[in-house]
Amino acid sequence: MSTLFDWPGAARVESRIPRDRLFRAAGGGKAIRAHYEDQVDRIDWAYKLFERSVNLPASGGVDEIEIFRVTLRGDRIDDRVLAHIDKAIPHPILFELIRHAPDGDEVQVAAAYKRRSEADRTQTVTMESWRGAWIPVDRAPVPLPQAASLEGLYAGLLRSLWPYAPRGGESLRAQAERLSRIATQGKAVERLQVKLRREGDFARKTEINRELRMAEAALKELTD
């Protein structure tokens, strides 16, 4: 997604989130703390989308969507930091990542599909994070996706970011799970491509090439 949404004024929170709060909720050792120190300047809870702020009823387990604005120290942030924040917060989150650039600040939208665990409703299941392009922060925002419920709004927000459209009749969860398989299969294809380039033995190269064609066919099946 290379656009920003026009969040309703009624949903505005603008509250800074202390890192200690996130670590109390999600735990984490020295490695993740080091990522925060190196990459994150501040985290703000910018908006809270719920029934009263967007005039949409809760449905499908979605009763609230958080918009977090994360200001970066440099020009990147590790997915592990976003996953850690997601782990600390029970509701779905859409991130607006802010970085400083020579021609003015830029923003990148990121989000991972999140749902309540069926085994334990106090826990959540979070999938891979997907990101849009970096764009100027002063780009004109667009209206929120049309929806009849918070679940529909959540679907619209995520699908504006996801690189593959839903298949006919595909639910949000089913699409998220397919995208997860796409991410895994894409990494498998990349590993085989690297392996093929490095292999010098002809017979082994032929075998790797066969594995690569099969992996590419499986990826095509998921993305078509």
Tab-separated table of C-alpha atoms in Angstrom:
chain	number	residue	atom	x	y	z
A	1	MET	CA	0.000	0.000	0.000
A	2	SER	CA	1.337	3.431	-0.908
A	3	THR	CA	-1.363	5.531	0.716
A	4	LEU	CA	-2.436	6.821	4.112
A	5	PHE	CA	-5.894	6.650	5.619
A	6	ASP	CA	-7.854	9.593	6.936
A	7	TRP	CA	-8.417	8.402	10.498
A	8	PRO	CA	-11.512	9.936	12.135
A	9	GLY	CA	-10.950	12.643	14.728
A	10	ALA	CA	-13.202	10.780	17.171
A	11	ALA	CA	-10.683	7.920	17.174
A	12	ARG	CA	-7.697	10.084	18.134
A	13	VAL	CA	-5.717	9.011	21.216
A	14	GLU	CA	-2.200	10.497	20.815
A	15	SER	CA	-0.714	8.810	23.868
A	16	ARG	CA	2.927	7.789	24.153
A	17	ILE	CA	3.515	4.112	25.001
A	18	PRO	CA	6.377	3.386	27.419
A	19	ARG	CA	8.575	0.501	26.332
A	20	ASP	CA	8.486	-0.939	29.851
A	21	ARG	CA	4.748	-1.476	29.436
A	22	LEU	CA	5.386	-3.575	26.330
A	23	PHE	CA	8.086	-5.633	28.025
A	24	ARG	CA	5.904	-6.262	31.061
A	25	ALA	CA	3.190	-7.615	28.780
A	26	ALA	CA	5.309	-9.514	26.236
A	27	GLY	CA	8.537	-10.289	28.070
A	28	GLY	CA	11.747	-10.282	26.075
A	29	GLY	CA	15.460	-10.452	26.766
A	30	LYS	CA	18.553	-8.491	25.851
A	31	ALA	CA	18.358	-9.174	22.110
A	32	ILE	CA	14.925	-7.613	21.556
A	33	ARG	CA	15.728	-4.768	23.954
A	34	ALA	CA	18.812	-4.019	21.859
A	35	HIS	CA	16.639	-3.826	18.720
A	36	TYR	CA	14.387	-1.297	20.448
A	37	GLU	CA	17.373	0.775	21.570
A	38	ASP	CA	18.958	0.760	18.115
A	39	GLN	CA	15.847	1.209	15.976
A	40	VAL	CA	12.987	2.841	17.914
A	41	ASP	CA	12.842	6.474	18.987
A	42	ARG	CA	9.268	6.483	20.311
A	43	ILE	CA	5.941	4.643	20.046
A	44	ASP	CA	2.635	6.505	20.087
A	45	TRP	CA	-0.883	5.135	20.308
A	46	ALA	CA	-2.334	7.393	17.637
A	47	TYR	CA	-5.904	6.143	17.083
A	48	LYS	CA	-8.361	3.634	18.514
A	49	LEU	CA	-10.952	2.335	16.051
A	50	PHE	CA	-13.948	0.891	17.881
A	51	GLU	CA	-17.725	1.072	17.774
A	52	ARG	CA	-18.102	4.613	19.103
A	53	SER	CA	-15.208	6.135	17.162
A	54	VAL	CA	-16.054	4.729	13.717
A	55	ASN	CA	-19.759	3.901	14.170
A	56	LEU	CA	-19.273	0.244	13.256
A	57	PRO	CA	-20.316	-2.768	15.359
A	58	ALA	CA	-17.860	-5.370	16.609
A	59	SER	CA	-17.970	-8.681	14.746
A	60	GLY	CA	-15.907	-11.758	13.999
A	61	GLY	CA	-13.845	-11.323	17.137
A	62	VAL	CA	-12.753	-7.800	16.128
A	63	ASP	CA	-13.955	-5.192	18.615
A	64	GLU	CA	-11.056	-2.740	18.443
A	65	ILE	CA	-8.235	-1.843	16.023
A	66	GLU	CA	-5.206	0.130	17.200
A	67	ILE	CA	-3.171	2.526	15.073
A	68	PHE	CA	0.374	2.793	16.445
A	69	ARG	CA	2.847	5.359	15.148
A	70	VAL	CA	6.467	4.248	15.549
A	71	THR	CA	9.176	6.874	15.000
A	72	LEU	CA	12.458	5.261	13.978
A	73	ARG	CA	15.989	6.210	14.945
A	74	GLY	CA	17.295	5.196	11.531
A	75	ASP	CA	15.700	4.066	8.292
A	76	ARG	CA	14.514	0.557	9.207
A	77	ILE	CA	12.869	-1.539	11.890
A	78	ASP	CA	13.128	-5.296	12.362
A	79	ASP	CA	9.963	-7.390	12.017
A	80	ARG	CA	10.826	-8.866	15.425
A	81	VAL	CA	10.151	-5.503	17.062
A	82	LEU	CA	6.725	-5.234	15.424
A	83	ALA	CA	5.973	-8.828	16.423
A	84	HIS	CA	6.963	-8.039	20.021
A	85	ILE	CA	4.596	-5.046	20.129
A	86	ASP	CA	1.836	-7.184	18.620
A	87	LYS	CA	2.437	-9.804	21.310
A	88	ALA	CA	2.009	-7.192	24.053
A	89	ILE	CA	-1.309	-5.819	22.736
A	90	PRO	CA	-4.388	-8.071	22.479
A	91	HIS	CA	-6.103	-6.117	19.690
A	92	PRO	CA	-5.138	-5.942	15.995
A	93	ILE	CA	-2.584	-3.226	15.214
A	94	LEU	CA	-1.816	-1.234	12.092
A	95	PHE	CA	1.589	0.466	12.294
A	96	GLU	CA	2.602	3.762	10.741
A	97	LEU	CA	6.412	3.698	10.687
A	98	ILE	CA	8.027	7.133	10.478
A	99	ARG	CA	11.589	7.744	9.335
A	100	HIS	CA	13.574	10.904	8.632
A	101	ALA	CA	14.720	11.419	5.047
A	102	PRO	CA	16.688	14.187	3.266
A	103	ASP	CA	13.589	15.480	1.465
A	104	GLY	CA	11.260	15.191	4.484
A	105	ASP	CA	9.827	12.543	6.763
A	106	GLU	CA	8.446	9.368	5.206
A	107	VAL	CA	5.898	6.833	6.415
A	108	GLN	CA	5.482	3.132	5.771
A	109	VAL	CA	2.365	1.186	6.781
A	110	ALA	CA	2.825	-2.304	8.238
A	111	ALA	CA	0.471	-4.878	9.756
A	112	ALA	CA	0.206	-8.553	10.593
A	113	TYR	CA	-3.055	-10.471	10.673
A	114	LYS	CA	-4.021	-11.192	14.277
A	115	ARG	CA	-6.859	-13.248	15.738
A	116	ARG	CA	-7.863	-14.749	19.053
A	117	SER	CA	-6.555	-18.251	19.727
A	118	GLU	CA	-9.263	-20.905	19.554
A	119	ALA	CA	-7.476	-22.942	22.242
A	120	ASP	CA	-7.178	-20.024	24.677
A	121	ARG	CA	-9.247	-16.884	24.103
A	122	THR	CA	-6.875	-14.855	26.289
A	123	GLN	CA	-4.099	-15.464	23.745
A	124	THR	CA	-3.654	-14.262	20.163
A	125	VAL	CA	-2.264	-15.783	16.969
A	126	THR	CA	-0.236	-13.375	14.825
A	127	MET	CA	1.071	-14.050	11.330
A	128	GLU	CA	3.734	-12.398	9.150
A	129	SER	CA	4.004	-8.638	8.900
A	130	TRP	CA	3.409	-7.086	5.480
A	131	ARG	CA	4.511	-3.580	4.542
A	132	GLY	CA	3.700	-0.923	2.005
A	133	ALA	CA	6.057	1.473	0.214
A	134	TRP	CA	7.718	4.437	1.892
A	135	ILE	CA	5.824	7.626	1.011
A	136	PRO	CA	5.947	11.281	2.153
A	137	VAL	CA	4.102	11.855	5.442
A	138	ASP	CA	2.314	14.852	3.925
A	139	ARG	CA	0.669	12.839	1.145
A	140	ALA	CA	-3.087	13.424	1.117
A	141	PRO	CA	-4.921	10.680	3.048
A	142	VAL	CA	-7.780	8.643	1.592
A	143	PRO	CA	-11.107	7.650	3.216
A	144	LEU	CA	-11.313	4.454	5.240
A	145	PRO	CA	-12.376	1.297	3.354
A	146	GLN	CA	-16.132	0.908	3.214
A	147	ALA	CA	-17.347	-1.641	5.752
A	148	ALA	CA	-20.436	-2.712	7.696
A	149	SER	CA	-18.530	-3.919	10.767
A	150	LEU	CA	-15.159	-3.645	12.485
A	151	GLU	CA	-14.201	-7.023	11.052
A	152	GLY	CA	-14.963	-5.698	7.570
A	153	LEU	CA	-12.929	-2.563	8.264
A	154	TYR	CA	-10.025	-4.696	9.476
A	155	ALA	CA	-10.249	-6.777	6.312
A	156	GLY	CA	-10.225	-3.647	4.157
A	157	LEU	CA	-7.183	-2.222	5.940
A	158	LEU	CA	-5.202	-5.444	5.662
A	159	ARG	CA	-6.186	-6.132	2.063
A	160	SER	CA	-5.085	-2.641	1.046
A	161	LEU	CA	-1.626	-3.701	2.216
A	162	TRP	CA	-1.460	-7.335	1.094
A	163	PRO	CA	0.200	-8.050	-2.280
A	164	TYR	CA	-2.364	-10.650	-3.417
A	165	ALA	CA	-6.110	-10.181	-3.709
A	166	PRO	CA	-8.580	-12.584	-2.093
A	167	ARG	CA	-9.853	-15.479	-4.142
A	168	GLY	CA	-13.568	-15.850	-4.710
A	169	GLY	CA	-15.312	-16.522	-1.405
A	170	GLU	CA	-12.011	-16.545	0.511
A	171	SER	CA	-12.375	-15.406	4.124
A	172	LEU	CA	-9.927	-12.996	5.720
A	173	ARG	CA	-8.429	-15.783	7.838
A	174	ALA	CA	-8.101	-18.140	4.870
A	175	GLN	CA	-6.424	-15.419	2.835
A	176	ALA	CA	-4.035	-14.625	5.701
A	177	GLU	CA	-3.112	-18.307	5.998
A	178	ARG	CA	-2.532	-18.529	2.236
A	179	LEU	CA	-0.307	-15.438	2.395
A	180	SER	CA	1.645	-17.094	5.191
A	181	ARG	CA	2.212	-20.122	2.969
A	182	ILE	CA	3.231	-17.786	0.134
A	183	ALA	CA	5.833	-16.157	2.387
A	184	THR	CA	7.223	-19.542	3.416
A	185	GLN	CA	7.250	-20.889	-0.128
A	186	GLY	CA	8.850	-17.711	-1.456
A	187	LYS	CA	11.739	-18.127	0.987
A	188	ALA	CA	12.127	-21.751	-0.124
A	189	VAL	CA	12.390	-20.610	-3.765
A	190	GLU	CA	15.001	-17.991	-2.838
A	191	ARG	CA	17.087	-20.552	-0.936
A	192	LEU	CA	17.065	-22.938	-3.889
A	193	GLN	CA	17.996	-20.127	-6.303
A	194	VAL	CA	21.015	-19.261	-4.158
A	195	LYS	CA	21.921	-22.934	-3.828
A	196	LEU	CA	21.709	-23.394	-7.604
A	197	ARG	CA	24.015	-20.428	-8.272
A	198	ARG	CA	26.636	-21.750	-5.848
A	199	GLU	CA	26.581	-25.394	-6.937
A	200	GLY	CA	29.370	-26.452	-9.292
A	201	ASP	CA	28.625	-30.132	-9.744
A	202	PHE	CA	26.513	-30.735	-12.882
A	203	ALA	CA	24.525	-33.695	-11.530
A	204	ARG	CA	23.756	-31.926	-8.284
A	205	LYS	CA	22.881	-28.744	-10.194
A	206	THR	CA	20.354	-30.717	-12.252
A	207	GLU	CA	18.729	-32.077	-9.086
A	208	ILE	CA	18.536	-28.622	-7.465
A	209	ASN	CA	17.042	-27.203	-10.654
A	210	ARG	CA	14.318	-29.874	-10.532
A	211	GLU	CA	13.572	-28.976	-6.900
A	212	LEU	CA	13.480	-25.290	-7.838
A	213	ARG	CA	10.945	-25.857	-10.632
A	214	MET	CA	8.703	-27.773	-8.230
A	215	ALA	CA	8.993	-25.026	-5.601
A	216	GLU	CA	8.204	-22.329	-8.183
A	217	ALA	CA	5.164	-24.297	-9.368
A	218	ALA	CA	3.902	-24.594	-5.785
A	219	LEU	CA	4.370	-20.826	-5.315
A	220	LYS	CA	2.521	-20.088	-8.560
A	221	GLU	CA	-0.381	-22.264	-7.415
A	222	LEU	CA	-0.658	-20.201	-4.224
A	223	THR	CA	-0.463	-16.822	-5.948
A	224	ASP	CA	-2.564	-17.375	-9.100
